[in-house]
Coordinates of C-alpha atoms in Angstrom, one line a residue:
M1 CA 50.3 68.0 64.0
S2 CA 49.9 71.4 62.4
E3 CA 47.3 73.8 63.8
Q4 CA 45.3 73.8 60.6
P5 CA 45.1 70.5 58.6
A6 CA 45.3 70.6 54.8
C7 CA 42.0 68.8 54.4
T8 CA 39.1 67.3 56.3
V9 CA 37.9 63.8 55.4
V10 CA 34.2 63.6 56.0
V11 CA 32.9 60.0 56.5
P12 CA 29.1 59.6 57.2
T13 CA 28.2 56.2 58.6
Y14 CA 25.4 54.1 60.0
N15 CA 25.8 50.7 61.6
R16 CA 28.8 49.8 59.3
S17 CA 31.6 49.6 61.7
G18 CA 33.2 46.7 59.8
L19 CA 33.3 48.7 56.6
L20 CA 34.3 51.9 58.4
R21 CA 37.3 50.1 59.8
H22 CA 38.7 49.5 56.3
T23 CA 38.2 53.1 55.4
L24 CA 40.0 54.3 58.6
D25 CA 42.8 51.8 57.9
S26 CA 43.3 53.3 54.5
L27 CA 43.4 56.8 55.9
C28 CA 46.2 55.6 58.3
R29 CA 48.2 54.8 55.1
Q30 CA 47.9 58.2 53.4
R31 CA 51.2 59.8 52.2
L32 CA 50.9 63.6 52.1
D33 CA 53.6 66.1 51.2
T34 CA 55.9 67.3 53.9
G35 CA 54.2 69.7 56.2
D36 CA 50.7 68.6 55.3
T37 CA 48.3 66.9 57.7
F38 CA 44.7 66.0 57.5
E39 CA 41.8 65.4 59.9
V40 CA 38.9 63.0 59.9
V41 CA 35.3 63.7 60.9
V42 CA 33.2 60.6 61.3
S43 CA 29.6 61.7 61.3
D44 CA 27.3 59.0 62.7
D45 CA 23.7 58.9 61.5
G46 CA 22.5 57.1 64.6
S47 CA 24.4 53.8 64.7
S48 CA 23.6 51.2 67.4
D49 CA 26.7 49.1 66.8
D50 CA 30.2 49.6 68.1
T51 CA 31.0 52.5 65.7
A52 CA 31.9 55.0 68.6
D53 CA 34.3 52.6 70.2
L54 CA 35.9 51.7 66.8
V55 CA 36.5 55.4 66.1
A56 CA 38.0 55.9 69.5
G57 CA 40.5 53.2 68.8
Y58 CA 42.0 55.2 66.0
R59 CA 42.7 58.4 67.9
D60 CA 46.3 57.4 68.5
R61 CA 46.8 57.1 64.7
L62 CA 44.5 59.7 63.2
D63 CA 43.4 63.2 64.0
V64 CA 39.8 62.0 64.2
R65 CA 36.7 63.5 65.7
Y66 CA 33.3 61.7 66.1
F67 CA 29.9 63.4 66.0
F68 CA 26.6 61.5 66.6
Q69 CA 23.0 62.3 65.7
E70 CA 20.0 60.4 66.8
D71 CA 18.5 57.7 64.4
E72 CA 15.6 59.5 62.9
G73 CA 15.7 57.7 59.5
Y74 CA 18.1 58.3 56.6
R75 CA 19.8 61.6 57.2
A76 CA 23.1 61.3 55.3
A77 CA 22.8 64.9 54.0
E78 CA 22.6 66.2 57.6
A79 CA 25.5 63.9 58.7
R80 CA 27.7 65.3 55.9
N81 CA 26.7 68.8 56.8
A82 CA 28.0 68.2 60.3
G83 CA 31.4 67.3 58.8
I84 CA 31.4 70.5 56.8
R85 CA 30.4 72.5 59.8
H86 CA 33.2 71.1 62.0
A87 CA 35.9 71.1 59.3
R88 CA 39.0 73.1 60.3
S89 CA 40.6 73.0 56.8
E90 CA 40.1 74.7 53.4
V91 CA 39.2 71.4 51.6
C92 CA 36.6 68.8 52.5
V93 CA 37.1 65.3 51.0
F94 CA 34.0 63.1 51.1
V95 CA 34.2 59.3 51.3
D96 CA 31.7 56.7 52.4
S97 CA 32.1 53.9 54.9
G98 CA 33.7 51.0 53.1
V99 CA 35.6 53.2 50.6
V100 CA 39.3 52.4 50.7
L101 CA 41.5 55.2 49.5
H102 CA 44.8 54.7 47.6
S103 CA 47.7 55.8 49.7
G104 CA 48.2 58.8 47.5
A105 CA 44.5 59.8 47.2
L106 CA 44.4 62.7 49.6
A107 CA 47.6 64.2 48.2
A108 CA 46.0 64.0 44.7
H109 CA 42.8 65.8 46.0
L110 CA 44.9 68.5 47.5
A111 CA 47.1 68.9 44.4
A112 CA 44.0 69.5 42.3
H113 CA 42.9 72.3 44.6
R114 CA 46.3 73.9 44.7
E115 CA 46.8 74.0 41.0
T116 CA 44.4 77.0 40.6
D117 CA 42.9 79.8 42.7
T118 CA 39.5 79.0 41.3
P119 CA 37.3 77.1 43.7
T120 CA 37.5 73.5 42.6
A121 CA 35.3 70.4 42.8
V122 CA 37.3 67.2 42.4
V123 CA 35.8 63.9 41.0
G124 CA 37.8 61.0 42.4
Y125 CA 38.1 57.7 40.7
V126 CA 36.3 54.7 42.2
L127 CA 37.0 51.1 41.3
C128 CA 34.7 48.1 42.2
F129 CA 31.5 50.1 42.5
N130 CA 28.6 48.0 41.5
E131 CA 24.8 48.6 41.5
D132 CA 23.4 45.4 43.0
N133 CA 26.5 43.8 44.6
E134 CA 26.6 41.6 41.5
D135 CA 30.3 41.1 41.5
G136 CA 30.6 41.3 45.3
R137 CA 32.0 37.8 46.0
A138 CA 34.6 38.0 43.2
I139 CA 35.8 41.5 44.3
T140 CA 36.0 40.5 47.9
E141 CA 38.1 37.4 47.0
A142 CA 40.4 39.4 44.8
L143 CA 40.8 42.4 47.1
D144 CA 43.9 42.5 49.2
L145 CA 42.9 44.7 52.2
A146 CA 46.4 44.3 53.7
D147 CA 47.9 45.9 50.7
P148 CA 45.1 47.8 48.8
D149 CA 47.6 49.7 46.7
A150 CA 48.5 46.3 45.1
S151 CA 44.9 45.7 44.3
F152 CA 44.6 49.2 42.7
A153 CA 47.5 48.3 40.5
E154 CA 46.2 44.8 39.7
F155 CA 42.6 45.8 38.9
T156 CA 43.7 48.8 36.8
A157 CA 46.2 46.7 34.8
Q158 CA 43.6 44.0 34.2
R159 CA 40.9 46.6 33.5
R160 CA 38.7 44.8 36.0
W161 CA 35.9 46.6 37.9
L162 CA 36.8 50.0 36.6
D163 CA 34.9 53.1 37.6
I164 CA 31.4 52.8 36.2
R165 CA 31.7 56.3 34.8
E166 CA 34.5 55.1 32.3
D167 CA 32.1 55.1 29.4
Y168 CA 31.2 58.8 30.2
Y169 CA 34.9 59.8 30.2
E170 CA 35.5 57.8 27.0
R171 CA 32.6 59.5 25.3
Y172 CA 33.3 63.1 26.4
G173 CA 36.9 63.2 27.4
E174 CA 38.4 63.9 30.8
D175 CA 38.3 67.7 30.7
L176 CA 35.1 67.9 32.8
D177 CA 35.2 71.6 33.1
A178 CA 34.6 71.9 29.3
L179 CA 31.2 70.2 29.7
T180 CA 27.9 71.8 30.5
A181 CA 26.9 69.4 33.3
P182 CA 30.1 68.0 34.9
W183 CA 28.3 68.1 38.2
L184 CA 26.5 64.9 37.3
M185 CA 29.8 63.0 37.9
W186 CA 30.5 64.4 41.4
W187 CA 29.7 61.6 43.7
T188 CA 30.3 61.7 47.5
C189 CA 31.8 58.1 47.6
N190 CA 35.0 59.9 46.6
S191 CA 35.0 63.7 45.9
S192 CA 36.2 67.0 47.3
A193 CA 35.4 70.7 47.3
A194 CA 36.5 73.9 48.9
T195 CA 35.1 74.2 52.4
R196 CA 34.3 77.9 52.0
L197 CA 32.3 77.3 48.8
L198 CA 30.5 74.3 50.4
R199 CA 29.3 76.6 53.2
E200 CA 28.5 79.5 50.9
V201 CA 26.1 77.4 48.8
G202 CA 24.4 75.9 51.9
G203 CA 25.9 72.4 52.0
F204 CA 23.7 69.4 51.4
D205 CA 20.0 69.8 51.1
E206 CA 18.7 68.0 54.2
A207 CA 15.3 67.5 52.6
Y208 CA 16.8 64.4 50.9
R209 CA 15.7 61.7 53.4
S210 CA 16.4 58.6 51.3
W211 CA 19.2 57.3 49.0
G212 CA 20.4 59.3 46.0
A213 CA 20.7 62.7 44.5
E214 CA 21.8 64.8 47.5
D215 CA 25.4 64.9 46.0
V216 CA 24.1 65.9 42.6
D217 CA 22.0 68.6 44.1
L218 CA 25.0 70.1 45.9
S219 CA 27.3 69.8 42.9
Y220 CA 24.7 71.6 40.8
R221 CA 25.0 74.5 43.1
L222 CA 28.8 74.3 43.2
R223 CA 28.8 74.7 39.4
T224 CA 26.3 77.6 39.4
A225 CA 28.6 79.3 42.0
G226 CA 31.5 79.0 39.7
A227 CA 33.3 75.9 40.8
R228 CA 35.8 74.3 38.4
F229 CA 35.3 70.5 38.0
V230 CA 38.3 68.2 37.7
L231 CA 38.7 64.5 37.3
R232 CA 41.6 63.0 39.2
R233 CA 42.3 59.4 38.4
D234 CA 45.2 59.4 41.0
A235 CA 42.7 60.3 43.7
A236 CA 41.6 56.7 43.6
A237 CA 39.4 54.6 45.8
L238 CA 38.1 51.1 46.0
H239 CA 34.4 50.5 46.9
I240 CA 34.2 47.4 49.1
P241 CA 31.1 45.3 48.2
H242 CA 28.2 45.1 50.6
P243 CA 24.6 44.0 50.4
K244 CA 22.3 46.5 48.7
S245 CA 19.0 46.6 46.8
Y246 CA 19.2 47.9 43.3
E247 CA 15.5 48.2 43.0
A248 CA 15.1 50.1 46.2
N249 CA 17.9 52.5 45.3
M250 CA 16.4 53.2 41.9
R251 CA 12.9 53.8 43.4
S252 CA 14.5 56.2 45.9
A253 CA 16.6 57.9 43.3
A254 CA 13.6 58.4 41.0
H255 CA 11.7 60.2 43.7
N256 CA 14.7 62.3 44.7
Y257 CA 15.4 63.4 41.1
R258 CA 11.8 64.5 40.6
Y259 CA 12.3 66.7 43.7
F260 CA 15.5 68.0 42.2
A261 CA 13.8 68.9 38.9
E262 CA 10.9 70.7 40.7
K263 CA 13.3 72.5 43.0
Y264 CA 15.4 74.1 40.2
D265 CA 12.9 74.1 37.4
T266 CA 15.5 74.6 34.6
P267 CA 15.7 72.7 31.3
V268 CA 18.7 70.7 32.5
A269 CA 17.1 69.9 35.8
H270 CA 14.0 68.5 34.0
L271 CA 16.2 66.2 32.0
V272 CA 17.7 64.5 35.1
P273 CA 14.7 62.4 36.3
H274 CA 14.1 60.9 32.8
H275 CA 17.6 60.4 31.4
H276 CA 20.8 58.6 32.4
F277 CA 23.5 61.0 33.4
H278 CA 25.6 59.7 30.4
E279 CA 23.3 61.1 27.8
I280 CA 22.3 64.5 29.2
E281 CA 25.4 66.3 27.9
D282 CA 24.6 65.1 24.4
I283 CA 20.9 66.1 24.7
L284 CA 21.8 69.6 25.9
R285 CA 24.1 70.2 22.9
S286 CA 21.7 68.6 20.3
R287 CA 18.8 70.7 21.6
G288 CA 20.8 73.9 21.7
L289 CA 20.5 74.1 25.5
A290 CA 24.3 74.2 26.0
D291 CA 27.0 76.5 24.7
G292 CA 28.8 75.3 21.7
P293 CA 27.9 73.7 18.4
V294 CA 27.1 70.1 17.7
T295 CA 30.5 68.3 17.2
D296 CA 31.8 64.8 16.6
R297 CA 31.4 64.3 20.3
F298 CA 28.2 66.1 21.2
G299 CA 24.8 65.9 19.7
T300 CA 25.5 63.4 16.9
V301 CA 25.2 59.8 18.1
I302 CA 21.9 58.0 17.4
R303 CA 21.6 54.4 18.5
P304 CA 20.2 51.9 16.0
I305 CA 17.3 51.3 18.4
D306 CA 16.6 55.0 18.4
R307 CA 16.7 55.1 14.6
M308 CA 14.3 52.2 14.4
D309 CA 11.9 53.9 16.8
A310 CA 12.0 57.1 14.7
E311 CA 11.3 55.0 11.5
Q312 CA 8.4 53.3 13.2
A313 CA 7.0 56.6 14.4
A314 CA 7.3 58.0 10.9
A315 CA 5.3 55.0 9.6
A316 CA 2.7 55.3 12.3
P317 CA -0.9 56.3 11.4
P318 CA -1.7 60.0 11.4
Q319 CA -3.5 59.9 14.7
A320 CA -0.5 58.5 16.4
A321 CA 1.8 61.1 15.0
A322 CA -0.6 63.8 16.1
T323 CA 0.1 63.3 19.8
P324 CA 0.8 66.6 21.5
Q325 CA 4.5 67.3 21.8
P326 CA 6.1 68.2 25.2
A327 CA 7.3 71.7 26.0
A328 CA 10.9 72.5 25.2
D329 CA 12.0 72.1 28.8
A330 CA 10.0 69.0 29.5
P331 CA 11.6 65.6 29.9
A332 CA 12.5 64.1 26.6
A333 CA 10.3 61.2 25.4
T334 CA 10.8 58.5 22.8
P335 CA 11.5 60.2 19.4
T336 CA 8.5 61.0 17.3
T337 CA 8.1 61.9 13.7
E338 CA 8.6 65.6 14.3
D339 CA 11.4 65.6 16.9
A340 CA 13.3 62.4 16.2
P341 CA 16.0 63.9 13.9
M342 CA 16.5 66.8 16.4
T343 CA 16.9 64.7 19.6
P344 CA 19.7 62.2 19.0
L345 CA 20.5 60.2 22.1
L346 CA 23.5 58.3 23.2
G347 CA 23.3 54.5 23.5
M348 CA 22.8 54.7 27.3
W349 CA 20.1 54.0 29.8
T350 CA 17.4 56.5 30.8
W351 CA 16.3 56.4 34.4
K352 CA 13.0 54.8 33.5
D353 CA 15.0 52.2 31.5
R354 CA 17.1 51.5 34.6
E355 CA 14.0 50.6 36.6
A356 CA 13.4 47.8 34.1
R357 CA 17.1 46.9 33.7
R358 CA 17.0 43.7 35.7
E359 CA 14.4 42.4 33.2
T360 CA 16.8 42.9 30.2
P361 CA 19.1 40.1 29.1
R362 CA 22.4 39.6 30.9
V363 CA 24.6 38.1 28.2
L364 CA 28.0 36.4 28.2
V365 CA 29.8 35.6 24.9
F366 CA 32.6 33.0 25.1
S367 CA 35.1 33.4 22.3
P368 CA 38.0 31.0 21.8
H369 CA 40.1 33.7 20.1
P370 CA 39.9 37.4 19.5
D371 CA 37.8 37.8 16.3
D372 CA 35.5 34.7 16.8
E373 CA 33.1 36.9 18.8
V374 CA 32.6 39.2 15.8
I375 CA 32.5 36.4 13.1
A376 CA 29.9 34.4 15.0
C377 CA 28.0 37.0 17.0
G378 CA 29.0 40.5 15.9
G379 CA 25.6 41.6 14.6
T380 CA 23.8 40.0 17.6
I381 CA 26.1 41.6 20.1
A382 CA 25.5 45.0 18.4
R383 CA 21.7 44.4 18.6
L384 CA 21.8 43.4 22.2
A385 CA 24.0 46.4 23.1
A386 CA 21.6 48.7 21.3
E387 CA 18.7 47.2 23.2
G388 CA 20.4 47.9 26.6
A389 CA 21.5 44.3 27.5
R390 CA 24.5 43.8 29.7
V391 CA 27.0 42.1 27.5
G392 CA 30.4 40.7 28.4
V393 CA 32.8 38.9 26.1
V394 CA 35.3 36.3 27.5
F395 CA 38.3 35.4 25.4
A396 CA 39.6 31.9 26.2
T397 CA 43.0 32.1 24.5
D398 CA 45.4 35.0 23.6
G399 CA 45.3 34.4 19.9
A400 CA 49.1 34.8 19.8
M401 CA 49.8 31.9 17.4
S402 CA 47.7 33.1 14.4
H403 CA 50.6 34.1 12.3
S404 CA 52.9 31.3 13.5
A405 CA 50.5 28.4 13.3
V406 CA 48.6 29.5 10.2
L407 CA 51.2 31.3 8.1
G408 CA 54.5 30.0 9.6
I409 CA 55.5 33.6 10.5
H410 CA 57.2 33.7 13.9
T411 CA 58.7 37.2 14.1
D412 CA 57.6 40.7 13.3
P413 CA 55.3 40.3 15.0
T414 CA 56.4 37.6 17.6
P415 CA 53.6 35.7 19.4
A416 CA 54.3 37.9 22.5
E417 CA 53.8 41.0 20.5
L418 CA 50.8 39.6 18.7
R419 CA 49.1 38.8 22.0
E420 CA 49.1 42.5 23.1
I421 CA 48.1 43.7 19.7
R422 CA 45.1 41.4 19.5
R423 CA 44.0 42.3 23.0
E424 CA 43.7 46.0 21.9
E425 CA 42.0 45.0 18.7
A426 CA 39.4 43.1 20.7
R427 CA 38.7 46.2 22.8
M428 CA 38.3 48.3 19.7
A429 CA 36.0 45.7 18.2
A430 CA 33.9 45.8 21.4
K431 CA 33.5 49.6 21.0
A432 CA 32.5 49.2 17.4
M433 CA 29.7 46.8 18.4
G434 CA 28.4 49.3 21.0
L435 CA 30.1 47.9 24.1
S436 CA 32.5 49.4 26.5
E437 CA 36.1 48.4 26.1
T438 CA 35.9 47.0 29.6
A439 CA 33.3 44.5 28.4
A440 CA 36.2 42.4 27.0
R441 CA 37.7 39.9 29.5
F442 CA 40.9 38.1 28.6
L443 CA 41.9 34.7 30.2
D444 CA 45.0 34.6 28.0
Y445 CA 45.5 30.8 27.7
P446 CA 48.1 29.9 25.0
D447 CA 46.6 29.9 21.6
T448 CA 46.3 26.3 20.0
R449 CA 47.2 24.8 23.5
L450 CA 44.0 25.2 25.5
A451 CA 43.9 21.4 25.9
D452 CA 47.1 21.7 28.0
H453 CA 45.5 24.1 30.5
L454 CA 42.0 22.7 31.0
P455 CA 42.0 22.5 34.8
A456 CA 43.0 26.2 35.2
F457 CA 40.7 27.2 32.4
R458 CA 37.8 25.4 34.0
R459 CA 38.4 27.2 37.3
D460 CA 38.4 30.5 35.5
V461 CA 35.1 29.7 33.8
L462 CA 33.5 28.6 37.0
R463 CA 34.7 31.8 38.7
I464 CA 33.3 34.0 35.9
L465 CA 29.9 32.2 35.8
G466 CA 29.8 32.4 39.6
E467 CA 30.2 36.2 39.3
H468 CA 27.3 36.2 36.7
R469 CA 24.8 33.9 38.2
G470 CA 22.0 36.1 36.8
V471 CA 23.2 35.5 33.3
T472 CA 20.2 34.9 30.9
D473 CA 21.9 34.2 27.6
V474 CA 25.2 32.5 26.8
Y475 CA 26.8 32.4 23.3
L476 CA 29.4 29.8 23.0
P477 CA 31.2 27.5 20.4
H478 CA 29.3 24.3 19.7
E479 CA 31.0 21.6 21.7
V480 CA 30.5 19.0 19.0
R481 CA 30.0 20.7 15.7
E482 CA 33.0 22.9 16.0
L483 CA 36.2 21.2 14.7
N484 CA 39.0 23.5 16.0
A485 CA 40.4 22.2 19.3
D486 CA 40.3 25.5 21.1
H487 CA 36.8 26.2 19.9
R488 CA 35.4 22.8 20.9
L489 CA 37.1 22.8 24.3
T490 CA 35.8 26.3 25.1
G491 CA 32.3 25.1 24.4
E492 CA 32.7 21.9 26.3
T493 CA 34.1 23.6 29.4
V494 CA 31.4 26.3 29.5
V495 CA 28.6 23.7 29.2
S496 CA 30.1 21.6 31.9
C497 CA 30.6 24.5 34.3
L498 CA 27.0 25.7 33.8
E499 CA 25.8 22.2 34.7
E500 CA 28.0 22.1 37.8
L501 CA 26.7 25.5 39.0
G502 CA 23.1 24.6 38.2
L503 CA 22.7 27.6 35.9
T504 CA 20.2 27.4 33.1
P505 CA 20.6 30.3 30.7
T506 CA 19.5 30.1 27.1
L507 CA 22.4 28.7 25.1
Y508 CA 23.2 29.9 21.6
R509 CA 25.8 27.6 20.1
Y510 CA 27.7 28.8 17.1
V511 CA 30.0 27.2 14.6
V512 CA 33.0 29.1 13.1
W513 CA 35.4 26.3 12.3
D514 CA 34.0 23.5 10.1
E515 CA 35.5 21.6 7.1
R516 CA 35.1 24.5 4.8
T517 CA 36.9 26.8 7.2
E518 CA 39.7 24.3 7.5
E519 CA 40.1 24.1 3.8
E520 CA 40.1 27.9 3.4
F521 CA 42.6 28.4 6.2
G522 CA 44.8 25.4 5.3
F523 CA 45.1 24.7 9.0
V524 CA 43.8 21.8 11.0
T525 CA 43.9 21.3 14.8
R526 CA 41.3 18.9 16.2
N527 CA 40.6 17.0 19.4
P528 CA 37.9 14.3 19.9
A529 CA 34.5 15.6 21.1
D530 CA 33.8 14.9 24.7
G531 CA 30.3 16.3 24.9
P532 CA 26.9 14.8 24.1
G533 CA 25.7 14.2 20.6
T534 CA 23.9 16.7 18.4
G535 CA 20.4 15.5 18.8
G536 CA 17.6 17.6 20.4
E537 CA 18.5 20.9 18.9
R538 CA 17.6 23.0 15.9
L539 CA 19.4 25.7 13.9
T540 CA 17.8 29.2 14.1
S541 CA 18.7 32.2 12.1
F542 CA 18.8 35.8 13.3
D543 CA 18.4 38.8 11.0
I544 CA 21.3 41.2 11.7
G545 CA 20.5 43.6 8.8
P546 CA 20.3 46.9 10.9
W547 CA 23.6 46.0 12.7
V548 CA 25.7 44.8 9.7
P549 CA 27.7 48.1 9.5
Q550 CA 28.7 47.7 13.2
K551 CA 29.7 44.1 12.7
H552 CA 31.8 45.0 9.6
A553 CA 33.5 47.8 11.5
A554 CA 34.2 45.4 14.4
F555 CA 35.6 42.8 12.1
R556 CA 37.9 45.3 10.5
E557 CA 39.3 46.2 13.9
H558 CA 41.0 42.8 13.9
R559 CA 43.6 44.1 11.5
T560 CA 46.2 41.4 12.3
Q561 CA 43.7 38.9 11.0
V562 CA 42.1 40.5 8.0
E563 CA 45.0 42.6 6.5
L564 CA 48.5 41.9 5.3
Y565 CA 49.8 43.0 8.7
A566 CA 53.3 41.4 8.8
P567 CA 56.0 42.3 6.2
K568 CA 56.4 38.6 5.3
Q569 CA 52.6 38.0 4.7
T570 CA 51.4 37.1 1.2
R571 CA 47.8 36.5 2.4
P572 CA 45.7 37.5 5.4
V573 CA 45.4 35.1 8.3
V574 CA 41.7 35.0 7.6
P575 CA 41.5 34.0 4.0
E576 CA 39.7 36.3 1.6
P577 CA 37.0 33.7 0.7
F578 CA 36.2 33.4 4.4
Q579 CA 36.2 37.2 4.8
E580 CA 33.8 37.5 1.9
R581 CA 31.4 35.2 3.6
V582 CA 31.5 37.3 6.8
F583 CA 30.9 40.5 4.9
A584 CA 28.1 39.0 2.8
A585 CA 26.1 37.6 5.7
R586 CA 22.9 39.3 6.7
T587 CA 22.0 36.6 9.3
E588 CA 23.7 34.8 12.1
E589 CA 23.0 31.2 13.0
F590 CA 22.9 29.5 16.3
W591 CA 22.0 26.0 17.5
I592 CA 19.4 26.1 20.3
A593 CA 17.6 23.4 22.3
A594 CA 14.8 21.5 20.6
P595 CA 12.0 22.4 23.1
D596 CA 11.9 25.8 21.3
A597 CA 11.4 24.1 17.9
D598 CA 7.8 25.4 17.7
A599 CA 8.9 29.0 17.8
P600 CA 9.1 30.7 14.4
A601 CA 12.7 30.8 13.0
G602 CA 14.4 34.1 13.5
E603 CA 12.8 35.0 16.8
G604 CA 15.1 35.5 19.8
K605 CA 15.9 37.8 22.6

């Protein structure tokens, strides 16, 4: 090995030898440029398990050193500082126990630092990070620890369990150094910085003695010291699931961010305890606290829910509007009559929202084909997204036969081409409704032939529901009133799987395909109903007025269905009379269980 390694990998740990093993295994697979080597510093925060023996077992494969500090409570900051202190290289790469690096990750970190003479802080990409281990079982079953690079490729291609910062990158772009507060995205589960600069700014603040914020505190100082921030997707890692407490972590983070705000006492620091990271950049620009004007990316987006709050505040009695306003550098509150137009917010969570997040709806929408989700539920999805609900959309079939089955057009586009086009349309429709593109999940069963694949489809539905056992609301095609075969079978299968798993979310059954739809489309594909009768339920109507523009925008994203897309078309797949009904609707209707019959129509979550 060379006298001086190219980088030092700092791994803090505490009683997680099983997870640490996977991290060390991934380090054994690293592929660096010729002449480059790396070292590993495992910094133990007082483990009582076999961590020391485990690390010793890797000394024949890794240049690894082990440092131990007594168990005096949570001292991850001090453990990481030990790694910085003992580093023999110019770059420190921080990863956590249970983080599995892609074989090219360290080379990507080093490349980012070598591209410029400016001190650099690298934000690595992290798949499979979840807040409450909610997808833990599914991730564990899907993850190939014998060949993690294959899992990287599979999950990325399927857009499953992507980095939870994706919506931030989507909103602001990937040039982090152009932002005012890129340090908010520098997380020590996979990041790096110049060793010299880490030491100059004082390393991690060891006053952080519980989970959260010590990395943000350090990255804040790296930025003020002139560090350039860079996102490297190729510096990729997988976060292996493990038990954790979302509520405990949020309580700890809230305390630590208050300390952060008091410590630095700057306008941006005071935003951190009360706003989600994803909205702070927008607030800075909209309030004139950041360099640069308000643009189409910064300082312009107002959620429908924020607009409604502002309108309600404007209509409030004078005494309510007279509430003293906070100082300019105080944490932002709910918009009031005076400041609402000046403080537009992104449609993201504030920290205080996140404390209550587990009380908000967790919603799954099952859509037989791409576009049914918008037709049946588009306004409701937009409302739920604006209110902060977790919403996922599951597409049963690939929709590839819309032109062939309905219009008799088999080429230009072919079904195979149409499948990929409609997938992208569904992602864009999700964005229009206020969801992340990753909210869309595609099972890709053959359009018009779901009946031929029911066992596999059922297994997939069971798996998805198993991953979302906390689901509170399910929107699905009515298993009896729907006439289209794919629609009906989607509803039947979801209801059956919910019963098998013993899950009891509120069900909102919708109908897209009835006799009128058949007549307008000129297309019939039915199968006999296999579910119960239609007794014991009532039809309820939801006002979607405030969210109609988003529904319309989402519907228009399904261009293959609503436009003359193919050269041979003489009419859209979705007939104009049907489109007119969608665009004219100001309500959405769902069949719900009869025990709610005493509730006033139009109420819902």
